[in-house]
Amino acid sequence: MSLEKISVPAHISEVIQRLEEKGFEAWCVGGCVRDSLLGNSPHDWDLTTAALPQEIKACFPEFGTVDTGIRHGTVTLLLPEGPVEITTFRVDGGYRDNRHPELVRFSMNLREDLSRRDFTINAMAYEEKKGLADPFHGREDLEHKLLRCVGDPRRRFSEDALRILRALRFASRLGFSIEEETRKAAWMERKRMQALSQERICSEIKGLLCGAYASQVLRENREILFEVLPELIPMVSCTQENPFHCFTVWEHTLHVLDASPRDFVVRMAALLHDCGKPACKTIGENGVAHFYGHPKESAAQAAKILERLRCSKKESEEILELVRAHGQELPFTPGRVKKLLNRLGETQLSRLFFLLRADLSGQPSSLWEERSRWILEGERMAGEILEQRECFSLKDLAVNGRDLLQLGFPGDRRLGEALSRLLGAVQEGELPNEKEVLLAKAEELLRL
Ligand code: ATP
Ligand code: MG
């Protein structure tokens, strides 16, 4: 790790220079310093300065600004290269509702500003001439891959319980460990997360699940996750005494999560796909466990969770669709793949294949070879159907509602039913997708 890695973009350098010429100290701060030191390119550059919001604005009369959080000292400067957030040095006053500082006090002191930040690795500032400001030894923690609160961790988590989930999110993204005192404090203060808004919880869970180290972080901190998703608790003790499984539902879920692509919809579906299993468990003959109907039960519980988290409607529907569909019978047939394409669409079906493959990796390895071949065959079938433009939906069917009306079908439920019977027969390959053949079949149906 070296400071040479910090190459500040020209436009950011110019903003800092301008502030300094006007007599205000200014620094790059937080995520951009952390990511640069890690050798990753920052997605944005936040600045911190001694200038007050009005003073910041006065330094840049030629650019527009947005009062992003002017009471808290944040002004967004609209540069041609993109927006830049500039925040006045500040310290946070008392906190209410475990989240929002009651008041903020502007400060003339960088160290004070850094001391209000959550983790040492996020509490570093950099200025090209002055170098790195690192009063809390964030650089050392970066080297040791450690997340450590700035100051007393219990106090910091009780001030703002969102930091608990932020710790998990950064650990999952960066593959860092949570330093022991910080981890203990997060666990002890976890109940305070009850006061957080569900939207904030959702966005942190999203970041957490999409990190490269999500399963490891959840394995080590499951009680923290369970504080915000208590519906998952029964998975931990739910054993699966059958030939298709070798783990508890929770451990299986972590394996599936690990093997899923880092797409929120698939990862959330992975986390929730078996959450209904504990409620469906029955023990059959010879002590074999069954989980009949669990995809439906999992989807019902997942729907409650996603609604509570105020997850977007589109994502919720996509996640639930995958949860409902994950219990696919293998091997696939072309007819079933066509039905899936019709029901889910191409994008969702490819997500389902990802989920099925991930699901397999949480099962005994003796099943892998055959089942992964079956999944691959399903994927190949879908590719072929799409490539050959074979009919799998009503819009590709060689007859439509108007044709059936002309045959004399009443314009009611029967017409819809006849169309789906015809589509089903074409999907299954029982009838060719040809107008005359389908009209003849429709006439037959009309006479029934
Ligand atoms: P990301 O790459 O996820 O944006 P980031 O470190 O930039 O990472 P932000 O949420 O954008 O994270 O916050 C910017 C900085 O503000 C952080 O680096 C940290 O110093 C500080 N910060 C953000 N949220 C908190 C919080 N809840 N408590 C204390 N400091 C915080
Ligand atoms: Mg940021």
CSV table of C-alpha atoms and ligand atoms in Angstrom, one decimal:
chain,number,residue,atom,x,y,z
A,1,MET,CA,0.0,0.0,0.0
A,2,SER,CA,1.5,3.3,-1.0
A,3,LEU,CA,0.5,6.9,-1.1
A,4,GLU,CA,1.6,7.0,-4.7
A,5,LYS,CA,-1.6,5.2,-5.4
A,6,ILE,CA,-3.6,8.3,-4.5
A,7,SER,CA,-3.9,10.1,-7.8
A,8,VAL,CA,-6.4,12.9,-7.3
A,9,PRO,CA,-8.3,13.7,-10.5
A,10,ALA,CA,-7.5,17.2,-11.9
A,11,HIS,CA,-10.9,18.7,-11.3
A,12,ILE,CA,-10.9,17.6,-7.7
A,13,SER,CA,-7.4,19.1,-7.2
A,14,GLU,CA,-8.6,22.3,-8.7
A,15,VAL,CA,-11.5,22.6,-6.3
A,16,ILE,CA,-9.1,22.0,-3.3
A,17,GLN,CA,-6.7,24.6,-4.7
A,18,ARG,CA,-9.5,27.2,-5.1
A,19,LEU,CA,-10.7,26.7,-1.5
A,20,GLU,CA,-7.1,27.0,-0.3
A,21,GLU,CA,-6.4,30.1,-2.3
A,22,LYS,CA,-9.5,31.7,-0.5
A,23,GLY,CA,-8.0,30.8,2.8
A,24,PHE,CA,-9.8,27.5,3.6
A,25,GLU,CA,-8.2,24.2,4.4
A,26,ALA,CA,-9.6,21.4,2.2
A,27,TRP,CA,-9.1,17.7,1.9
A,28,CYS,CA,-10.3,14.6,0.1
A,29,VAL,CA,-11.9,12.4,2.7
A,30,GLY,CA,-13.5,9.0,3.5
A,31,GLY,CA,-14.2,6.4,0.9
A,32,CYS,CA,-12.1,7.9,-1.8
A,33,VAL,CA,-9.0,7.8,0.4
A,34,ARG,CA,-9.7,4.3,1.6
A,35,ASP,CA,-10.3,2.9,-1.9
A,36,SER,CA,-7.3,4.7,-3.4
A,37,LEU,CA,-5.0,3.2,-0.7
A,38,LEU,CA,-6.5,-0.2,-1.5
A,39,GLY,CA,-5.6,0.3,-5.1
A,40,ASN,CA,-9.3,0.5,-6.2
A,41,SER,CA,-10.6,3.4,-8.1
A,42,PRO,CA,-13.0,5.5,-6.0
A,43,HIS,CA,-16.5,5.9,-7.4
A,44,ASP,CA,-16.7,9.5,-6.1
A,45,TRP,CA,-14.5,12.0,-4.4
A,46,ASP,CA,-15.9,13.6,-1.2
A,47,LEU,CA,-14.2,16.7,0.1
A,48,THR,CA,-14.1,18.2,3.6
A,49,THR,CA,-13.2,21.9,4.3
A,50,ALA,CA,-13.0,24.6,6.9
A,51,ALA,CA,-15.2,26.8,4.7
A,52,LEU,CA,-18.9,27.2,5.7
A,53,PRO,CA,-21.6,26.2,3.2
A,54,GLN,CA,-22.1,29.8,2.1
A,55,GLU,CA,-18.4,30.3,1.8
A,56,ILE,CA,-18.1,27.2,-0.3
A,57,LYS,CA,-20.7,28.5,-2.7
A,58,ALA,CA,-19.0,31.9,-2.8
A,59,CYS,CA,-15.7,30.3,-3.9
A,60,PHE,CA,-17.4,28.9,-7.0
A,61,PRO,CA,-19.6,31.5,-8.5
A,62,GLU,CA,-19.3,30.1,-12.0
A,63,PHE,CA,-20.8,26.7,-11.0
A,64,GLY,CA,-24.2,25.7,-9.9
A,65,THR,CA,-24.6,24.1,-6.4
A,66,VAL,CA,-27.2,22.0,-4.7
A,67,ASP,CA,-27.9,22.4,-1.0
A,68,THR,CA,-27.7,18.7,-0.4
A,69,GLY,CA,-27.6,18.9,3.4
A,70,ILE,CA,-26.9,22.5,4.0
A,71,ARG,CA,-27.9,22.4,7.7
A,72,HIS,CA,-25.3,19.6,8.1
A,73,GLY,CA,-22.8,21.4,6.0
A,74,THR,CA,-23.0,19.6,2.7
A,75,VAL,CA,-23.0,21.4,-0.6
A,76,THR,CA,-22.9,19.6,-3.9
A,77,LEU,CA,-20.8,21.4,-6.5
A,78,LEU,CA,-22.0,20.8,-10.1
A,79,LEU,CA,-18.8,20.6,-12.2
A,80,PRO,CA,-18.8,19.6,-15.8
A,81,GLU,CA,-16.9,16.4,-14.8
A,82,GLY,CA,-19.8,15.5,-12.4
A,83,PRO,CA,-21.1,16.4,-9.0
A,84,VAL,CA,-18.7,16.8,-6.0
A,85,GLU,CA,-19.9,16.8,-2.4
A,86,ILE,CA,-18.1,19.3,-0.2
A,87,THR,CA,-18.8,19.2,3.6
A,88,THR,CA,-17.8,21.7,6.2
A,89,PHE,CA,-15.6,20.2,9.1
A,90,ARG,CA,-18.1,19.3,11.7
A,91,VAL,CA,-18.8,17.4,14.9
A,92,ASP,CA,-22.1,15.7,15.6
A,93,GLY,CA,-24.0,16.7,18.7
A,94,GLY,CA,-26.3,14.3,20.7
A,95,TYR,CA,-28.1,11.7,18.7
A,96,ARG,CA,-31.8,10.9,18.6
A,97,ASP,CA,-33.5,7.7,17.5
A,98,ASN,CA,-30.1,5.9,17.3
A,99,ARG,CA,-29.5,7.5,14.0
A,100,HIS,CA,-29.8,11.3,13.5
A,101,PRO,CA,-27.5,13.7,15.2
A,102,GLU,CA,-29.6,16.2,17.2
A,103,LEU,CA,-27.4,19.1,16.1
A,104,VAL,CA,-24.2,19.4,14.2
A,105,ARG,CA,-21.5,22.0,15.2
A,106,PHE,CA,-19.2,23.2,12.5
A,107,SER,CA,-15.6,23.0,13.4
A,108,MET,CA,-12.3,24.5,12.2
A,109,ASN,CA,-10.5,21.3,12.9
A,110,LEU,CA,-9.9,18.4,10.5
A,111,ARG,CA,-9.2,16.0,13.4
A,112,GLU,CA,-12.5,16.7,15.0
A,113,ASP,CA,-14.2,16.0,11.7
A,114,LEU,CA,-12.4,12.7,11.3
A,115,SER,CA,-13.3,11.7,14.8
A,116,ARG,CA,-17.0,11.7,14.0
A,117,ARG,CA,-16.6,9.2,11.2
A,118,ASP,CA,-17.5,5.6,11.7
A,119,PHE,CA,-14.5,3.4,11.0
A,120,THR,CA,-10.7,4.2,11.1
A,121,ILE,CA,-10.4,3.2,7.5
A,122,ASN,CA,-13.1,5.8,6.6
A,123,ALA,CA,-11.5,8.5,8.8
A,124,MET,CA,-8.5,9.4,6.7
A,125,ALA,CA,-8.0,12.6,4.6
A,126,TYR,CA,-5.6,13.4,1.9
A,127,GLU,CA,-4.2,16.5,0.4
A,128,GLU,CA,-1.6,16.5,-2.3
A,129,LYS,CA,0.8,18.9,-0.6
A,130,LYS,CA,0.2,17.8,3.0
A,131,GLY,CA,-0.1,14.1,2.4
A,132,LEU,CA,-2.2,11.8,4.5
A,133,ALA,CA,-4.0,12.8,7.7
A,134,ASP,CA,-4.6,9.7,9.7
A,135,PRO,CA,-5.0,10.4,13.4
A,136,PHE,CA,-6.8,7.1,14.1
A,137,HIS,CA,-4.4,4.8,12.3
A,138,GLY,CA,-6.7,3.8,9.5
A,139,ARG,CA,-3.8,2.9,7.3
A,140,GLU,CA,-2.6,0.3,9.7
A,141,ASP,CA,-6.1,-1.2,9.9
A,142,LEU,CA,-6.3,-1.2,6.1
A,143,GLU,CA,-3.0,-3.2,6.0
A,144,HIS,CA,-4.4,-5.6,8.6
A,145,LYS,CA,-7.8,-5.8,6.9
A,146,LEU,CA,-9.6,-4.6,10.0
A,147,LEU,CA,-12.7,-2.7,10.5
A,148,ARG,CA,-12.4,-0.8,13.8
A,149,CYS,CA,-14.7,2.0,15.1
A,150,VAL,CA,-13.2,5.4,15.7
A,151,GLY,CA,-13.3,5.8,19.4
A,152,ASP,CA,-15.4,3.7,21.8
A,153,PRO,CA,-17.3,1.2,19.7
A,154,ARG,CA,-20.3,0.8,22.1
A,155,ARG,CA,-20.7,4.6,22.1
A,156,ARG,CA,-20.4,4.8,18.4
A,157,PHE,CA,-23.0,2.1,17.7
A,158,SER,CA,-25.4,3.5,20.3
A,159,GLU,CA,-25.1,6.9,18.6
A,160,ASP,CA,-26.0,5.5,15.3
A,161,ALA,CA,-27.1,1.8,14.9
A,162,LEU,CA,-26.8,2.0,11.1
A,163,ARG,CA,-23.0,1.7,11.7
A,164,ILE,CA,-23.5,-1.9,12.8
A,165,LEU,CA,-24.9,-2.8,9.4
A,166,ARG,CA,-22.3,-0.6,7.7
A,167,ALA,CA,-19.6,-2.6,9.5
A,168,LEU,CA,-21.0,-5.9,8.0
A,169,ARG,CA,-21.4,-4.3,4.6
A,170,PHE,CA,-17.8,-3.1,4.5
A,171,ALA,CA,-16.5,-6.4,5.8
A,172,SER,CA,-18.5,-8.2,3.1
A,173,ARG,CA,-17.3,-5.9,0.3
A,174,LEU,CA,-13.6,-5.7,1.3
A,175,GLY,CA,-13.1,-9.1,2.9
A,176,PHE,CA,-12.0,-7.5,6.2
A,177,SER,CA,-12.5,-8.8,9.7
A,178,ILE,CA,-14.3,-6.8,12.3
A,179,GLU,CA,-11.9,-6.0,15.1
A,180,GLU,CA,-12.8,-7.9,18.3
A,181,GLU,CA,-14.0,-5.0,20.4
A,182,THR,CA,-16.0,-3.5,17.5
A,183,ARG,CA,-17.6,-6.9,16.8
A,184,LYS,CA,-18.5,-7.4,20.4
A,185,ALA,CA,-20.0,-3.9,20.6
A,186,ALA,CA,-22.0,-4.5,17.4
A,187,TRP,CA,-23.4,-7.6,18.9
A,188,MET,CA,-24.2,-5.9,22.2
A,189,GLU,CA,-25.9,-2.9,20.6
A,190,ARG,CA,-27.7,-4.8,17.9
A,191,LYS,CA,-31.2,-4.3,19.4
A,192,ARG,CA,-30.8,-0.6,18.6
A,193,MET,CA,-31.2,-1.4,14.9
A,194,GLN,CA,-34.9,-1.7,15.7
A,195,ALA,CA,-35.1,2.1,15.5
A,196,LEU,CA,-33.7,2.3,12.0
A,197,SER,CA,-35.8,3.0,8.9
A,198,GLN,CA,-36.5,-0.1,6.9
A,199,GLU,CA,-35.3,1.6,3.7
A,200,ARG,CA,-31.9,2.1,5.3
A,201,ILE,CA,-31.8,-1.5,6.5
A,202,CYS,CA,-32.7,-2.7,3.0
A,203,SER,CA,-30.0,-0.7,1.3
A,204,GLU,CA,-27.4,-2.0,3.8
A,205,ILE,CA,-28.6,-5.6,3.4
A,206,LYS,CA,-28.3,-5.1,-0.4
A,207,GLY,CA,-24.7,-4.0,-0.1
A,208,LEU,CA,-23.9,-6.7,2.4
A,209,LEU,CA,-25.4,-9.5,0.2
A,210,CYS,CA,-23.6,-8.3,-2.9
A,211,GLY,CA,-20.2,-8.3,-1.3
A,212,ALA,CA,-17.7,-11.0,-2.3
A,213,TYR,CA,-17.4,-12.2,1.3
A,214,ALA,CA,-21.1,-12.1,2.2
A,215,SER,CA,-21.5,-15.7,3.4
A,216,GLN,CA,-18.4,-15.4,5.6
A,217,VAL,CA,-19.7,-12.2,7.3
A,218,LEU,CA,-23.1,-13.7,7.8
A,219,ARG,CA,-21.7,-16.9,9.2
A,220,GLU,CA,-19.8,-14.9,11.8
A,221,ASN,CA,-22.5,-12.3,12.6
A,222,ARG,CA,-25.8,-14.1,12.1
A,223,GLU,CA,-27.4,-12.7,15.2
A,224,ILE,CA,-27.0,-9.2,13.8
A,225,LEU,CA,-28.7,-10.2,10.6
A,226,PHE,CA,-31.4,-12.0,12.6
A,227,GLU,CA,-32.1,-8.8,14.5
A,228,VAL,CA,-33.4,-7.2,11.3
A,229,LEU,CA,-34.6,-10.5,9.7
A,230,PRO,CA,-36.0,-12.6,12.6
A,231,GLU,CA,-37.9,-14.8,10.2
A,232,LEU,CA,-34.7,-16.5,9.3
A,233,ILE,CA,-33.9,-17.7,12.9
A,234,PRO,CA,-35.6,-21.1,12.6
A,235,MET,CA,-33.3,-22.0,9.7
A,236,VAL,CA,-30.4,-22.4,12.0
A,237,SER,CA,-31.7,-25.4,13.9
A,238,CYS,CA,-33.6,-27.0,10.9
A,239,THR,CA,-31.7,-30.2,10.0
A,240,GLN,CA,-32.5,-31.9,6.7
A,241,GLU,CA,-32.4,-35.7,7.2
A,242,ASN,CA,-32.7,-36.8,3.5
A,243,PRO,CA,-30.4,-37.9,0.7
A,244,PHE,CA,-30.5,-34.5,-1.0
A,245,HIS,CA,-29.0,-32.6,1.9
A,246,CYS,CA,-26.0,-32.6,4.2
A,247,PHE,CA,-26.4,-29.3,6.0
A,248,THR,CA,-28.9,-27.4,8.1
A,249,VAL,CA,-31.1,-25.1,6.1
A,250,TRP,CA,-29.0,-22.1,7.3
A,251,GLU,CA,-25.7,-23.6,6.4
A,252,HIS,CA,-27.1,-24.7,3.1
A,253,THR,CA,-28.3,-21.1,2.5
A,254,LEU,CA,-24.9,-19.7,3.1
A,255,HIS,CA,-23.4,-22.1,0.5
A,256,VAL,CA,-26.0,-21.1,-2.0
A,257,LEU,CA,-25.3,-17.4,-1.3
A,258,ASP,CA,-21.6,-18.0,-1.9
A,259,ALA,CA,-22.2,-19.7,-5.2
A,260,SER,CA,-24.7,-17.0,-6.5
A,261,PRO,CA,-23.6,-14.2,-8.8
A,262,ARG,CA,-23.4,-10.8,-7.1
A,263,ASP,CA,-26.7,-9.6,-8.4
A,264,PHE,CA,-29.1,-8.5,-5.6
A,265,VAL,CA,-32.1,-10.2,-7.0
A,266,VAL,CA,-30.4,-13.6,-7.2
A,267,ARG,CA,-28.6,-13.1,-3.8
A,268,MET,CA,-31.7,-12.1,-2.0
A,269,ALA,CA,-33.6,-15.0,-3.6
A,270,ALA,CA,-30.7,-17.3,-2.4
A,271,LEU,CA,-31.0,-15.9,1.2
A,272,LEU,CA,-34.8,-16.5,1.2
A,273,HIS,CA,-35.3,-19.5,-1.1
A,274,ASP,CA,-35.6,-22.0,1.8
A,275,CYS,CA,-36.8,-19.7,4.6
A,276,GLY,CA,-40.2,-21.6,4.6
A,277,LYS,CA,-38.6,-25.0,5.1
A,278,PRO,CA,-38.7,-25.1,8.9
A,279,ALA,CA,-42.5,-24.5,8.8
A,280,CYS,CA,-43.0,-27.3,6.2
A,281,LYS,CA,-40.8,-29.9,7.7
A,282,THR,CA,-42.3,-33.4,8.3
A,283,ILE,CA,-40.6,-36.6,9.1
A,284,GLY,CA,-41.7,-39.6,7.0
A,285,GLU,CA,-40.9,-43.3,7.1
A,286,ASN,CA,-37.4,-44.2,8.2
A,287,GLY,CA,-36.9,-40.8,9.7
A,288,VAL,CA,-36.5,-39.1,6.3
A,289,ALA,CA,-37.3,-35.4,6.4
A,290,HIS,CA,-39.7,-33.9,3.8
A,291,PHE,CA,-40.4,-30.2,3.0
A,292,TYR,CA,-43.5,-30.5,0.8
A,293,GLY,CA,-44.7,-27.1,-0.5
A,294,HIS,CA,-41.7,-25.2,0.8
A,295,PRO,CA,-41.1,-22.9,-2.2
A,296,LYS,CA,-44.6,-21.5,-1.8
A,297,GLU,CA,-44.2,-21.1,1.9
A,298,SER,CA,-40.8,-19.5,1.5
A,299,ALA,CA,-42.3,-17.1,-1.1
A,300,ALA,CA,-45.0,-16.2,1.4
A,301,GLN,CA,-42.5,-15.4,4.1
A,302,ALA,CA,-40.2,-13.6,1.7
A,303,ALA,CA,-43.1,-11.4,0.5
A,304,LYS,CA,-43.7,-10.3,4.1
A,305,ILE,CA,-40.0,-9.5,4.6
A,306,LEU,CA,-39.6,-7.6,1.3
A,307,GLU,CA,-42.7,-5.6,2.0
A,308,ARG,CA,-41.5,-4.6,5.4
A,309,LEU,CA,-38.1,-3.7,4.0
A,310,ARG,CA,-39.8,-1.5,1.4
A,311,CYS,CA,-37.8,-3.2,-1.3
A,312,SER,CA,-38.7,-1.9,-4.7
A,313,LYS,CA,-41.8,-3.5,-6.3
A,314,LYS,CA,-39.8,-4.7,-9.4
A,315,GLU,CA,-37.0,-6.3,-7.3
A,316,SER,CA,-39.5,-7.9,-4.9
A,317,GLU,CA,-41.5,-9.4,-7.7
A,318,GLU,CA,-38.4,-10.8,-9.3
A,319,ILE,CA,-37.0,-12.2,-6.1
A,320,LEU,CA,-40.4,-13.8,-5.2
A,321,GLU,CA,-40.6,-15.3,-8.7
A,322,LEU,CA,-37.2,-17.0,-8.3
A,323,VAL,CA,-38.1,-18.3,-4.8
A,324,ARG,CA,-41.4,-19.7,-6.1
A,325,ALA,CA,-39.6,-21.4,-9.1
A,326,HIS,CA,-36.6,-22.8,-7.4
A,327,GLY,CA,-38.1,-26.2,-6.8
A,328,GLN,CA,-37.7,-27.3,-10.4
A,329,GLU,CA,-38.0,-31.0,-11.2
A,330,LEU,CA,-34.9,-32.2,-13.0
A,331,PRO,CA,-34.1,-33.0,-15.8
A,332,PHE,CA,-35.9,-30.3,-17.8
A,333,THR,CA,-37.9,-31.0,-20.9
A,334,PRO,CA,-38.2,-28.6,-23.9
A,335,GLY,CA,-41.9,-28.1,-23.0
A,336,ARG,CA,-41.2,-27.1,-19.5
A,337,VAL,CA,-38.4,-24.7,-20.6
A,338,LYS,CA,-40.8,-23.1,-23.0
A,339,LYS,CA,-43.4,-22.6,-20.2
A,340,LEU,CA,-40.7,-21.1,-18.0
A,341,LEU,CA,-39.6,-18.8,-20.7
A,342,ASN,CA,-43.2,-17.7,-21.2
A,343,ARG,CA,-43.7,-17.2,-17.4
A,344,LEU,CA,-40.4,-15.7,-16.4
A,345,GLY,CA,-38.9,-14.2,-19.5
A,346,GLU,CA,-35.3,-14.5,-20.6
A,347,THR,CA,-33.5,-12.5,-17.9
A,348,GLN,CA,-35.3,-14.1,-15.0
A,349,LEU,CA,-34.9,-17.6,-16.5
A,350,SER,CA,-31.2,-17.1,-16.7
A,351,ARG,CA,-31.2,-15.9,-13.1
A,352,LEU,CA,-33.2,-19.1,-12.2
A,353,PHE,CA,-30.5,-21.3,-13.8
A,354,PHE,CA,-27.9,-19.4,-11.7
A,355,LEU,CA,-29.9,-20.0,-8.6
A,356,LEU,CA,-30.4,-23.7,-9.3
A,357,ARG,CA,-26.8,-24.2,-9.9
A,358,ALA,CA,-26.0,-22.3,-6.7
A,359,ASP,CA,-28.6,-24.4,-4.8
A,360,LEU,CA,-26.8,-27.5,-6.0
A,361,SER,CA,-23.5,-26.4,-4.5
A,362,GLY,CA,-25.2,-26.5,-1.1
A,363,GLN,CA,-26.1,-30.2,-1.6
A,364,PRO,CA,-24.0,-33.3,-1.3
A,365,SER,CA,-21.3,-33.5,-3.9
A,366,SER,CA,-22.5,-36.9,-5.1
A,367,LEU,CA,-25.5,-35.1,-6.7
A,368,TRP,CA,-23.4,-32.5,-8.5
A,369,GLU,CA,-22.3,-34.2,-11.7
A,370,GLU,CA,-25.7,-35.4,-12.9
A,371,ARG,CA,-27.7,-32.4,-11.7
A,372,SER,CA,-25.3,-29.8,-13.0
A,373,ARG,CA,-25.5,-31.5,-16.4
A,374,TRP,CA,-29.3,-31.4,-16.3
A,375,ILE,CA,-29.2,-27.7,-15.5
A,376,LEU,CA,-26.8,-27.1,-18.3
A,377,GLU,CA,-29.1,-29.0,-20.7
A,378,GLY,CA,-32.0,-26.8,-19.6
A,379,GLU,CA,-29.9,-23.7,-20.4
A,380,ARG,CA,-29.0,-25.1,-23.7
A,381,MET,CA,-32.7,-25.8,-24.5
A,382,ALA,CA,-33.6,-22.2,-23.6
A,383,GLY,CA,-30.8,-20.9,-25.8
A,384,GLU,CA,-32.0,-23.0,-28.7
A,385,ILE,CA,-35.7,-22.1,-28.3
A,386,LEU,CA,-34.7,-18.4,-28.4
A,387,GLU,CA,-32.3,-18.8,-31.3
A,388,GLN,CA,-34.8,-20.8,-33.4
A,389,ARG,CA,-37.5,-18.3,-32.5
A,390,GLU,CA,-39.7,-21.2,-31.5
A,391,CYS,CA,-43.1,-20.4,-30.1
A,392,PHE,CA,-43.3,-20.2,-26.3
A,393,SER,CA,-45.7,-17.4,-25.7
A,394,LEU,CA,-49.2,-16.3,-26.9
A,395,LYS,CA,-47.7,-13.5,-29.0
A,396,ASP,CA,-45.8,-16.1,-31.1
A,397,LEU,CA,-48.8,-18.4,-31.5
A,398,ALA,CA,-50.0,-18.8,-35.1
A,399,VAL,CA,-53.6,-18.0,-34.0
A,400,ASN,CA,-54.9,-15.2,-31.8
A,401,GLY,CA,-58.1,-14.2,-30.1
A,402,ARG,CA,-59.6,-12.6,-33.2
A,403,ASP,CA,-59.2,-15.9,-35.1
A,404,LEU,CA,-61.1,-17.8,-32.4
A,405,LEU,CA,-63.9,-15.2,-32.3
A,406,GLN,CA,-64.3,-15.7,-36.1
A,407,LEU,CA,-64.6,-19.4,-35.5
A,408,GLY,CA,-67.6,-18.6,-33.3
A,409,PHE,CA,-66.0,-18.6,-29.8
A,410,PRO,CA,-67.9,-16.4,-27.3
A,411,GLY,CA,-65.6,-13.6,-26.1
A,412,ASP,CA,-65.4,-14.8,-22.6
A,413,ARG,CA,-63.3,-17.1,-20.3
A,414,ARG,CA,-63.6,-20.0,-22.8
A,415,LEU,CA,-61.7,-18.1,-25.4
A,416,GLY,CA,-58.8,-17.5,-23.0
A,417,GLU,CA,-58.8,-21.1,-21.9
A,418,ALA,CA,-58.8,-22.3,-25.5
A,419,LEU,CA,-55.8,-20.1,-26.4
A,420,SER,CA,-53.8,-21.4,-23.4
A,421,ARG,CA,-54.7,-25.0,-24.3
A,422,LEU,CA,-53.4,-24.4,-27.8
A,423,LEU,CA,-50.3,-22.7,-26.5
A,424,GLY,CA,-49.7,-25.6,-24.0
A,425,ALA,CA,-50.0,-28.1,-26.9
A,426,VAL,CA,-47.5,-26.2,-29.0
A,427,GLN,CA,-45.1,-25.7,-26.1
A,428,GLU,CA,-45.2,-29.5,-25.4
A,429,GLY,CA,-44.6,-30.2,-29.1
A,430,GLU,CA,-48.0,-32.0,-29.4
A,431,LEU,CA,-49.1,-29.7,-32.2
A,432,PRO,CA,-47.1,-27.7,-34.7
A,433,ASN,CA,-47.4,-23.9,-34.5
A,434,GLU,CA,-49.4,-23.8,-37.8
A,435,LYS,CA,-52.6,-21.8,-38.2
A,436,GLU,CA,-54.6,-24.5,-39.9
A,437,VAL,CA,-53.8,-27.2,-37.4
A,438,LEU,CA,-54.5,-24.9,-34.5
A,439,LEU,CA,-57.8,-23.7,-36.0
A,440,ALA,CA,-58.9,-27.3,-36.5
A,441,LYS,CA,-58.0,-28.0,-32.9
A,442,ALA,CA,-59.9,-24.9,-31.8
A,443,GLU,CA,-63.0,-26.0,-33.6
A,444,GLU,CA,-62.7,-29.3,-31.8
A,445,LEU,CA,-62.5,-27.4,-28.5
A,446,LEU,CA,-65.5,-25.3,-29.4
A,447,ARG,CA,-67.6,-28.4,-29.9
A,448,LEU,CA,-66.8,-29.8,-26.5
B,1,ATP,P1,-19.0,3.9,-0.4
B,1,ATP,O1,-18.0,3.5,-1.3
B,1,ATP,O2,-20.0,2.8,0.0
B,1,ATP,O3,-19.7,5.2,-0.8
B,1,ATP,P2,-18.0,5.6,1.7
B,1,ATP,O4,-17.0,5.4,2.7
B,1,ATP,O5,-17.9,6.7,0.7
B,1,ATP,O6,-18.2,4.2,0.9
B,1,ATP,P3,-20.5,6.8,2.4
B,1,ATP,O7,-21.7,6.2,3.0
B,1,ATP,O8,-20.6,7.5,1.1
B,1,ATP,O9,-19.4,5.7,2.5
B,1,ATP,O10,-20.0,7.9,3.5
B,1,ATP,C1,-18.9,8.8,3.3
B,1,ATP,C2,-18.1,8.9,4.5
B,1,ATP,O11,-18.9,9.5,5.5
B,1,ATP,C3,-17.6,7.6,5.1
B,1,ATP,O12,-16.4,7.2,4.6
B,1,ATP,C4,-17.5,7.9,6.6
B,1,ATP,O13,-16.3,8.6,6.8
B,1,ATP,C5,-18.6,8.9,6.8
B,1,ATP,N1,-19.9,8.3,7.3
B,1,ATP,C6,-20.9,7.8,6.5
B,1,ATP,N2,-21.9,7.3,7.2
B,1,ATP,C7,-21.5,7.4,8.5
B,1,ATP,C8,-22.1,7.1,9.7
B,1,ATP,N3,-23.3,6.5,9.8
B,1,ATP,N4,-21.4,7.4,10.9
B,1,ATP,C9,-20.2,8.0,10.8
B,1,ATP,N5,-19.6,8.3,9.7
B,1,ATP,C10,-20.2,8.0,8.5
B,2,MG,MG,-19.4,7.4,-0.7
